């Protein structure tokens, strides 16, 4: 498996409660926060731990420790020995997020707890600010078990058989842990280690018994310890240990193709839809599906119409896990392009016959349509934006459907500002609490990134987001909407004119609150160049905001030697950006015109149309991607 990340990443644990739905409530008094979920209660105070109760009976405490050698001195630090400041980040519709933070012993510590009706998740961040590298570093997730109320811990072995260990004697395992167990059940709480293993960590220490016997710095009580390490124990000064995706695998489809788009449905199936050139006058849409996280694929031809070029598909998933596909169909006889939509009402579609007959949803007549965007919102309303060539109009097809039945209305809206939605235009629609808020992003021929904003009643005059250095570079935009914000990333030429392989392009980033007037430039954040190398030639931006509080940007990069690494930019919760390369350039095509288009897709958090409230479900932190080599590669970071 390919586990490539240049920075030091740590997933301490994902803690999932049993999958029963209980209302979540919060009580706060100063630094004390009490979260109640059915019979379970979680409490935090001014220390770096969380106490767990069941029916008012204390079960234990969750905490975190770090061991390493810093400036030649062995150190063992416990999160509960520091004074912490806890705050509620959000509390909306049975979704609660709390944050604990401290600056202690030269380390900046943060804990995030996410609660919903069905699950909770824990994330821990540590930044080394000691001024020295830490070597032989190990990270420990410590559970201090109440000696009276908890006698045994259940676990599942690698044969998926239930086992248990009790506390009559100490148990210590220091190697090959994945051969013994996959997860531990502590009362109603599941500690799943497979995510650590899949992310490239060495799960190299498990202790169950009297904690003080494991280390003199730990409490004199029963419990268990989970230990992980990475990078051979090196934790450099200035590095940040952070919950973040890493690549665990890639797989290739058998088709040479273009226009790749990607989706994962709620059953875990991965869909890749792409166009393939069949003949000089015909290209078809193909659908590939994987039921096993990309290990194997089935592919079928969705469209097969001679003398038509069917291009630029967009896809999304409806509430029944049906795949919705929108694409251009260009008539080679008259050159006109129309917008078509088809859908499969269930997630088990394995053949073109299971899709409805495609429907022409555009009203361009004899005028060419320009491909825009597709999205299916949480209310199963599909919306498509597209434009008529050489006009300043953007059309929106707002269509409700259930089980594949379509109907709806068509609206015309004025973009204004002289912006023309051409074939390279992109758009995003974000809905917050049922109110329409829309953005249309347009790439013009003068190096400008234009954005037109819909305030819920009217389209505002388009504004220019970037400050181009010259008029030769055509920007490529990425966009996302999440948690009440619009995010835009785009390419901007850096330096003098030159061939595509020689002229560097950098990635820029801006954001605007959905509640602000985004037709006012001052309501957007400052233009930020997130590219690490000024000569980096990034293009084909794709953007994603995950519920791990990070913002992710993927881009392809070409240099004069025509390589094309896939770069992964991440904005951390503290506002800093990191970068890594997740695909080696010697694997990729060097055709800059159509190939490198890395796409991120996660049903819950990203798409052309999203619910922008903070009440989205908390769960998936995986990130799918697809890019083109001589084949299509996909992975599940």
XYZ file of C-alpha atoms in Angstrom:
637
model
C 0.000 0.000 0.000
C 1.146 3.496 -0.747
C 1.272 5.510 2.467
C 2.877 8.738 1.256
C 2.750 11.791 3.486
C 5.665 14.151 3.936
C 4.532 15.525 7.270
C 4.059 13.702 10.560
C 0.399 12.769 10.981
C -1.264 11.084 13.910
C -4.679 9.579 14.351
C -4.832 8.824 18.037
C -8.234 7.120 18.013
C -11.677 7.131 16.534
C -14.212 6.400 19.238
C -17.636 5.252 18.076
C -20.626 4.662 20.307
C -23.124 1.928 19.582
C -25.262 2.941 16.619
C -28.448 3.838 18.471
C -29.879 7.307 18.074
C -30.094 9.342 21.265
C -30.623 13.057 21.634
C -27.472 14.876 22.676
C -27.649 17.634 25.279
C -25.050 20.035 26.678
C -24.700 21.786 30.031
C -21.879 24.257 30.605
C -20.640 26.025 33.714
C -17.346 27.819 33.281
C -14.730 25.252 32.217
C -17.044 22.326 33.004
C -19.025 20.909 30.077
C -21.400 17.959 30.457
C -22.648 16.122 27.362
C -25.464 13.606 27.863
C -26.300 10.980 25.255
C -28.882 8.428 26.397
C -27.477 6.603 29.431
C -23.964 7.927 28.782
C -22.543 11.163 30.164
C -19.235 12.845 29.288
C -17.667 15.550 31.452
C -14.696 17.842 30.931
C -13.200 20.323 33.362
C -9.943 22.256 33.493
C -7.857 19.140 32.878
C -6.962 17.376 29.652
C -9.227 14.372 30.133
C -12.849 13.393 29.629
C -14.721 11.455 32.330
C -17.295 8.876 31.193
C -20.383 7.819 33.163
C -23.170 5.344 32.480
C -26.405 5.756 34.411
C -24.461 8.031 36.803
C -21.860 5.317 37.425
C -18.292 6.409 36.741
C -16.592 4.142 34.172
C -13.270 5.833 33.585
C -11.371 8.639 31.910
C -9.976 9.161 28.418
C -6.621 10.928 28.210
C -3.441 11.232 26.141
C 0.304 10.864 26.833
C 3.463 11.520 24.839
C 6.905 10.000 25.427
C 10.167 10.925 23.722
C 13.696 12.174 24.115
C 13.891 15.984 23.882
C 17.287 17.720 24.025
C 18.822 14.517 25.324
C 16.342 14.136 28.208
C 13.702 11.382 28.286
C 10.252 12.897 28.791
C 6.837 11.405 29.587
C 3.992 13.938 29.493
C 0.348 13.393 30.419
C -2.437 15.609 29.125
C -4.212 15.604 32.508
C -1.251 17.226 34.272
C -1.806 20.532 32.449
C -4.424 23.236 32.895
C -6.763 23.259 29.890
C -9.225 25.749 28.475
C -12.384 24.141 27.082
C -14.895 25.829 24.812
C -18.003 24.880 22.871
C -17.402 25.381 19.147
C -20.913 24.446 18.036
C -24.186 23.134 19.464
C -26.803 22.767 16.721
C -29.461 20.085 16.196
C -27.958 17.314 18.361
C -24.466 17.991 17.012
C -21.973 19.282 19.574
C -18.294 20.078 19.074
C -16.055 21.027 21.988
C -12.369 21.995 21.957
C -9.800 21.741 24.722
C -6.429 23.479 24.375
C -3.299 24.194 26.383
C 0.259 25.429 25.837
C 2.383 23.344 28.175
C 5.918 21.966 28.403
C 6.803 23.451 25.031
C 3.922 21.658 23.339
C 0.693 23.078 21.967
C -2.074 20.564 22.655
C -5.611 20.488 21.269
C -8.453 18.011 21.678
C -11.601 18.011 19.576
C -14.693 16.060 20.630
C -17.554 15.644 18.146
C -20.918 14.381 19.395
C -24.000 13.450 17.372
C -27.120 11.388 17.968
C -25.417 8.152 16.959
C -21.685 8.546 17.538
C -18.828 10.490 18.997
C -15.352 11.063 17.645
C -12.152 12.197 19.316
C -9.214 13.939 17.653
C -5.968 15.117 19.216
C -3.413 17.621 17.954
C 0.088 18.265 19.327
C 2.685 20.709 17.986
C 6.336 20.503 19.011
C 7.414 23.970 20.155
C 10.256 22.860 22.432
C 12.973 24.121 20.091
C 14.323 20.574 19.704
C 13.422 17.460 17.751
C 11.840 14.657 19.761
C 13.278 11.212 19.046
C 11.995 7.766 20.029
C 8.588 9.399 20.194
C 5.507 7.372 21.071
C 1.927 8.573 21.373
C -0.402 6.917 23.874
C -4.153 6.925 24.203
C -4.804 6.123 27.886
C -8.064 4.865 29.394
C -8.141 4.980 33.178
C -10.749 2.373 34.183
C -12.734 2.667 37.397
C -11.557 -0.297 39.471
C -14.943 -0.902 41.076
C -17.249 -0.703 38.082
C -15.207 -2.228 35.229
C -13.701 -5.688 35.665
C -12.971 -6.777 32.101
C -12.436 -5.265 28.640
C -13.837 -6.971 25.539
C -11.952 -7.038 22.255
C -12.244 -8.542 18.768
C -9.285 -10.514 17.410
C -8.028 -10.643 13.849
C -10.347 -13.609 13.179
C -13.279 -11.359 14.145
C -13.885 -13.440 17.268
C -14.922 -11.845 20.549
C -12.394 -12.149 23.376
C -11.744 -10.385 26.681
C -8.950 -9.478 29.016
C -9.420 -8.818 32.706
C -7.161 -7.196 35.260
C -5.968 -10.096 37.406
C -2.564 -9.650 35.782
C -0.830 -7.175 33.516
C -0.890 -7.845 29.767
C 1.710 -6.183 27.556
C 2.098 -6.631 23.786
C 4.803 -4.687 21.930
C 4.802 -6.052 18.380
C 2.545 -7.546 15.700
C -0.541 -6.281 17.482
C -2.617 -6.454 14.327
C -2.253 -10.246 14.521
C -3.983 -10.311 17.877
C -6.757 -7.761 17.883
C -8.578 -5.237 15.707
C -10.621 -3.274 18.203
C -11.415 -2.933 21.900
C -14.899 -2.527 23.349
C -14.962 -0.547 26.576
C -18.558 -0.829 27.849
C -20.532 1.002 25.087
C -17.474 2.455 23.385
C -15.519 1.006 20.456
C -11.826 1.772 19.917
C -10.998 0.869 16.313
C -7.306 0.512 15.481
C -7.629 -0.320 11.796
C -7.746 3.372 10.892
C -4.349 3.787 12.543
C -2.892 0.844 10.678
C -4.384 1.938 7.344
C -2.910 5.416 7.818
C 0.603 3.985 8.038
C 1.103 4.039 11.786
C 2.894 1.343 13.704
C 0.446 0.115 16.295
C 3.238 -1.198 18.496
C 2.101 -1.133 22.118
C -0.870 -2.404 24.084
C -1.016 -2.621 27.848
C -3.913 -3.762 30.004
C -3.658 -3.886 33.781
C -2.301 -1.701 36.581
C -1.261 1.469 34.725
C 1.453 2.391 37.219
C 3.222 -0.861 36.367
C 3.452 0.236 32.743
C 4.945 3.612 33.622
C 5.542 5.299 36.957
C 4.066 8.540 35.572
C 0.647 6.924 35.139
C -2.101 6.608 37.787
C -2.299 3.746 40.275
C -5.416 2.246 38.772
C -6.482 -0.311 36.202
C -6.812 0.628 32.557
C -5.388 0.129 29.129
C -2.938 1.974 26.884
C -2.781 2.076 23.084
C 0.593 3.147 21.674
C 1.469 4.226 18.125
C 4.483 5.724 16.400
C 5.514 6.913 12.952
C 8.582 8.180 11.070
C 10.758 5.901 13.217
C 9.843 7.954 16.263
C 11.038 11.333 14.926
C 8.823 14.273 15.927
C 10.654 17.342 14.520
C 10.600 20.739 16.171
C 7.811 22.811 14.646
C 5.943 19.738 13.361
C 2.277 19.259 14.141
C 0.758 15.891 14.928
C -2.704 16.064 13.408
C -5.680 13.962 12.405
C -5.539 13.959 8.618
C -6.078 11.603 5.663
C -3.222 9.701 4.068
C -3.273 7.532 0.980
C -3.813 3.850 1.694
C -4.208 2.420 -1.794
C -4.640 3.164 -5.481
C -6.167 1.095 -8.246
C -6.420 1.470 -12.006
C -9.360 1.171 -14.365
C -8.898 -0.438 -17.747
C -10.104 2.552 -19.777
C -8.057 5.382 -21.259
C -10.378 8.297 -20.822
C -11.035 11.928 -19.932
C -13.457 13.951 -17.875
C -13.240 11.763 -14.770
C -15.721 12.435 -11.967
C -16.032 10.605 -8.689
C -18.617 9.851 -6.001
C -18.979 7.557 -3.008
C -22.499 6.611 -1.961
C -23.603 6.031 1.614
C -23.189 2.267 1.207
C -19.494 2.774 0.503
C -19.620 2.073 -3.250
C -17.216 4.168 -5.335
C -18.383 5.477 -8.715
C -16.151 6.874 -11.460
C -17.860 8.305 -14.544
C -15.798 9.343 -17.523
C -15.889 9.922 -21.252
C -14.052 7.760 -23.749
C -13.299 8.514 -27.367
C -14.855 5.730 -29.434
C -14.152 7.150 -32.892
C -13.209 10.419 -34.528
C -16.849 11.546 -34.416
C -18.107 9.823 -31.278
C -17.362 9.715 -27.572
C -19.425 7.857 -24.989
C -20.015 8.053 -21.248
C -18.767 5.061 -19.238
C -19.608 4.168 -15.649
C -17.228 2.244 -13.372
C -18.237 0.921 -9.978
C -16.267 -0.613 -7.127
C -17.855 -2.451 -4.200
C -14.575 -3.094 -2.380
C -12.967 0.317 -1.939
C -11.336 0.383 -5.361
C -9.703 -3.045 -5.413
C -11.795 -4.303 -8.347
C -14.062 -2.518 -10.824
C -16.962 -3.238 -13.158
C -17.423 -0.913 -16.127
C -20.273 -0.476 -18.592
C -21.075 1.887 -21.442
C -23.872 4.218 -20.380
C -24.368 5.989 -23.721
C -23.758 4.734 -27.225
C -24.846 7.181 -29.891
C -22.941 7.598 -33.133
C -22.063 11.064 -34.434
C -22.335 12.612 -30.970
C -19.610 13.660 -28.606
C -20.800 13.252 -25.037
C -18.538 15.186 -22.737
C -17.819 16.595 -19.281
C -20.010 14.471 -17.018
C -21.030 15.547 -13.530
C -22.426 13.132 -10.953
C -24.042 13.077 -7.531
C -25.905 10.637 -5.269
C -29.573 10.826 -4.275
C -31.149 9.611 -1.029
C -31.704 6.088 -2.360
C -28.036 5.831 -3.358
C -29.023 6.309 -6.985
C -26.410 7.776 -9.272
C -27.404 11.020 -11.049
C -25.378 11.931 -14.156
C -25.423 15.163 -16.140
C -23.392 15.607 -19.332
C -23.068 17.574 -22.567
C -24.132 16.054 -25.845
C -22.693 17.745 -28.891
C -24.371 17.096 -32.244
C -21.624 16.702 -34.829
C -24.032 17.605 -37.657
C -24.840 21.124 -36.471
C -22.315 21.648 -33.666
C -24.976 22.381 -31.046
C -24.446 21.265 -27.467
C -27.301 20.363 -25.124
C -27.427 19.362 -21.446
C -28.744 15.882 -20.626
C -29.499 14.106 -17.345
C -30.071 10.466 -16.469
C -30.381 8.649 -13.168
C -30.431 5.204 -11.617
C -32.858 5.008 -8.734
C -30.913 2.481 -6.654
C -27.291 2.030 -5.707
C -26.898 -1.444 -7.239
C -26.950 -0.260 -10.866
C -24.673 -2.496 -12.900
C -25.824 -1.827 -16.467
C -27.022 1.027 -18.660
C -30.483 -0.581 -18.848
C -31.012 0.285 -15.178
C -30.762 4.007 -15.896
C -33.701 6.087 -17.039
C -33.719 7.440 -20.574
C -31.682 10.610 -20.631
C -33.632 13.873 -20.593
C -32.687 17.124 -22.269
C -32.972 19.633 -19.437
C -31.551 22.623 -21.308
C -33.426 25.284 -23.231
C -30.673 26.463 -25.493
C -32.450 25.678 -28.754
C -30.175 26.296 -31.693
C -27.644 28.009 -29.396
C -24.875 26.037 -27.758
C -25.139 25.330 -24.033
C -22.115 25.627 -21.765
C -21.621 22.972 -19.123
C -22.072 24.199 -15.585
C -22.617 22.087 -12.493
C -24.846 19.418 -10.966
C -25.759 18.736 -7.374
C -28.369 16.867 -5.370
C -29.147 18.437 -2.004
C -30.310 16.807 1.224
C -33.948 17.235 0.145
C -33.366 15.214 -3.049
C -33.614 18.322 -5.211
C -31.278 18.230 -8.192
C -30.061 21.541 -9.533
C -28.119 22.216 -12.711
C -26.533 25.483 -13.747
C -25.512 26.077 -17.336
C -25.111 28.931 -19.766
C -25.929 29.843 -23.313
C -22.823 30.567 -25.314
C -22.028 34.227 -25.968
C -24.686 35.465 -23.536
C -24.583 36.827 -20.002
C -27.287 34.447 -18.793
C -26.948 31.547 -16.419
C -29.802 29.065 -16.397
C -30.758 26.976 -13.412
C -32.800 23.816 -13.746
C -34.316 23.067 -10.347
C -35.688 19.535 -10.430
C -37.166 17.447 -7.654
C -37.268 13.694 -8.085
C -37.913 10.512 -6.178
C -36.935 7.152 -7.559
C -35.981 8.673 -10.878
C -39.103 10.729 -11.639
C -38.174 14.200 -12.856
C -40.057 17.474 -13.006
C -39.498 21.078 -12.088
C -38.963 24.576 -13.339
C -36.357 26.494 -15.244
C -35.129 29.932 -14.195
C -33.103 32.572 -15.985
C -30.787 34.773 -13.968
C -28.562 37.654 -14.983
C -24.890 37.298 -14.145
C -23.937 40.844 -15.081
C -20.526 42.437 -15.109
C -19.818 41.268 -18.630
C -18.990 37.770 -17.375
C -19.657 35.048 -19.913
C -20.293 31.509 -18.770
C -18.387 29.601 -21.416
C -17.439 25.950 -21.663
C -14.840 26.373 -18.962
C -17.259 27.932 -16.480
C -17.936 26.345 -13.128
C -20.557 26.975 -10.505
C -21.557 26.106 -6.988
C -24.870 26.362 -5.190
C -25.053 26.202 -1.409
C -28.313 26.050 0.526
C -28.414 27.010 4.181
C -31.462 26.025 6.218
C -33.618 25.929 3.098
C -32.750 29.418 1.805
C -31.133 29.749 -1.617
C -27.633 31.204 -1.742
C -25.853 30.736 -5.029
C -22.481 31.442 -6.553
C -21.440 31.107 -10.186
C -17.716 31.137 -10.890
C -16.600 32.139 -14.373
C -13.200 31.918 -16.018
C -12.904 34.630 -18.641
C -10.219 35.068 -21.259
C -8.493 37.926 -19.484
C -6.974 36.017 -16.559
C -9.787 37.052 -14.247
C -11.622 34.911 -11.718
C -15.136 36.324 -11.735
C -17.707 35.425 -9.118
C -21.417 36.204 -9.326
C -23.435 36.005 -6.108
C -27.123 35.285 -5.591
C -28.371 36.843 -2.335
C -31.546 34.764 -2.168
C -33.571 37.192 -4.263
C -31.359 38.656 -6.988
C -28.074 38.048 -8.737
C -25.514 40.707 -7.927
C -23.020 42.199 -10.362
C -20.044 39.894 -10.799
C -16.804 40.891 -9.080
C -13.193 39.970 -9.799
C -11.488 37.969 -7.036
C -7.939 37.877 -8.295
C -5.257 40.351 -9.351
C -3.723 38.760 -12.454
C -0.138 39.552 -13.390
C -0.919 39.429 -17.097
C -3.721 38.521 -19.441
C -2.445 35.245 -20.831
C -3.276 32.654 -18.197
C -6.695 31.038 -18.019
C -7.394 30.394 -14.310
C -8.803 27.090 -13.136
C -11.024 27.212 -10.073
C -11.960 24.871 -7.276
C -14.818 25.563 -4.927
C -16.617 24.185 -1.896
C -19.373 25.161 0.485
C -19.444 23.990 4.067
C -20.417 25.174 7.528
C -21.747 28.511 6.325
C -18.788 29.496 4.125
C -17.930 29.612 0.437
C -14.361 28.625 -0.424
C -12.611 29.398 -3.714
C -9.211 28.238 -4.870
C -7.784 29.157 -8.249
C -4.629 29.127 -10.314
C -2.782 32.333 -11.118
C 0.173 32.705 -13.420
C 3.388 33.626 -11.660
C 6.126 35.125 -13.783
C 6.612 35.822 -17.459
C 4.808 34.212 -20.345
C 6.010 30.910 -21.634
C 4.939 27.473 -22.653
C 2.531 25.696 -20.359
C 5.333 23.556 -19.049
C 7.612 26.499 -18.382
C 5.304 29.144 -16.901
C 4.647 28.556 -13.205
C 1.137 28.814 -11.838
C 0.383 29.054 -8.132
C -2.658 28.127 -6.049
C -4.581 30.988 -4.426
C -7.344 30.801 -1.835
C -10.192 33.023 -0.591
C -13.391 32.537 1.431
C -16.616 34.400 2.178
C -19.329 33.765 4.760
C -22.671 32.669 3.313
C -24.348 35.250 5.544
C -22.237 38.101 4.186
C -22.810 39.925 0.896
C -20.333 38.064 -1.277
C -20.792 40.575 -4.092
C -18.649 42.937 -1.976
C -14.949 42.208 -2.422
C -14.204 43.321 1.122
C -16.284 40.457 2.508
C -13.853 37.939 1.041
C -10.687 36.990 2.889
C -7.392 38.335 1.587
C -5.926 36.726 -1.515
C -3.562 34.036 -0.200
C -0.933 32.170 -2.216
C -0.775 28.727 -0.614
C 1.763 27.267 -3.065
C 4.997 26.381 -1.335
C 7.337 26.747 -4.320
C 7.172 29.861 -6.523
C 8.127 27.811 -9.585
C 5.476 25.199 -8.977
C 3.161 24.851 -11.944
C -0.176 23.952 -10.383
C -3.400 23.625 -12.301
C -6.721 21.766 -12.329
C -7.649 22.598 -8.761
C -10.116 20.514 -6.765
C -11.323 21.572 -3.339
C -12.794 19.889 -0.305
C -13.643 20.798 3.272
C -13.840 17.820 5.592
C -15.373 17.658 9.022
C -11.922 17.246 10.562
C -11.837 21.083 10.544
C -9.269 21.119 7.736
C -9.610 22.448 4.181
C -8.107 20.269 1.455
C -7.001 21.287 -2.049
C -5.703 18.879 -4.662
C -3.915 20.112 -7.749
C -1.752 18.740 -10.492
C 1.616 20.297 -11.171
C 3.704 20.382 -14.330
C 7.225 21.657 -14.701
C 9.546 21.979 -17.664
C 10.395 18.295 -17.567
C 6.668 17.566 -17.984
C 6.125 15.693 -14.741
C 2.777 16.114 -13.037
C 2.784 15.432 -9.330
C -0.537 15.592 -7.516
C -0.161 18.069 -4.660
C -2.276 17.979 -1.503
C -2.637 21.305 0.327
C -4.197 21.300 3.808
C -5.283 24.275 5.890
C -5.114 23.308 9.560
C -7.515 24.648 12.199
C -4.925 27.240 13.273
C -4.897 28.719 9.752
C -1.492 27.409 8.649
C -1.073 25.499 5.385
C 0.908 22.318 4.787
C 1.572 20.477 1.553
C 2.592 17.039 0.367
C 2.821 15.152 -2.919
C 0.480 12.160 -3.169
C 1.292 10.917 -6.671
C 4.638 10.636 -8.411
C 4.881 12.615 -11.635
C 6.509 9.822 -13.579
C 3.152 8.019 -13.485
C 1.159 10.755 -15.136
C 0.463 11.960 -18.647
C 2.087 15.221 -19.703
C -0.836 16.382 -21.836
C -1.732 19.541 -19.941
C -4.806 20.232 -22.010
C -7.118 17.595 -20.619
C -5.485 15.150 -18.286
C -4.596 16.093 -14.731
C -7.858 16.744 -13.004
C -7.646 15.388 -9.467
C -11.121 15.343 -7.957
C -12.161 15.110 -4.337
C -15.534 13.770 -3.446
C -17.332 12.978 -0.196
C -21.109 12.685 -0.194
C -21.614 14.272 3.187
C -19.419 17.313 2.808
C -18.588 18.263 -0.737
C -20.421 18.840 -3.988
C -21.981 21.482 -6.126
C -24.925 21.828 -3.752
C -24.709 21.425 -0.003
C -26.580 22.097 3.183
C -24.390 24.804 4.653
C -25.572 24.552 8.261
C -23.454 23.175 11.063
C -25.914 20.335 11.640
C -24.408 17.992 9.065
C -23.757 14.464 10.331
C -20.305 13.755 11.673
C -18.623 10.596 10.525
C -16.635 10.159 7.357
C -13.130 11.521 7.285
C -11.978 9.576 4.260
C -11.298 11.462 1.059
C -11.652 9.883 -2.375
C -9.650 11.133 -5.306
C -9.225 10.342 -8.971
C -6.637 11.431 -11.514
C -5.550 10.349 -14.961
C -2.471 8.475 -16.012
C -2.536 6.084 -18.884
C -5.423 4.739 -16.824
C -7.697 6.200 -14.163
C -6.375 5.916 -10.624
C -8.531 6.209 -7.552
C -7.730 5.980 -3.919
C -9.195 6.327 -0.469
C -6.940 8.505 1.685
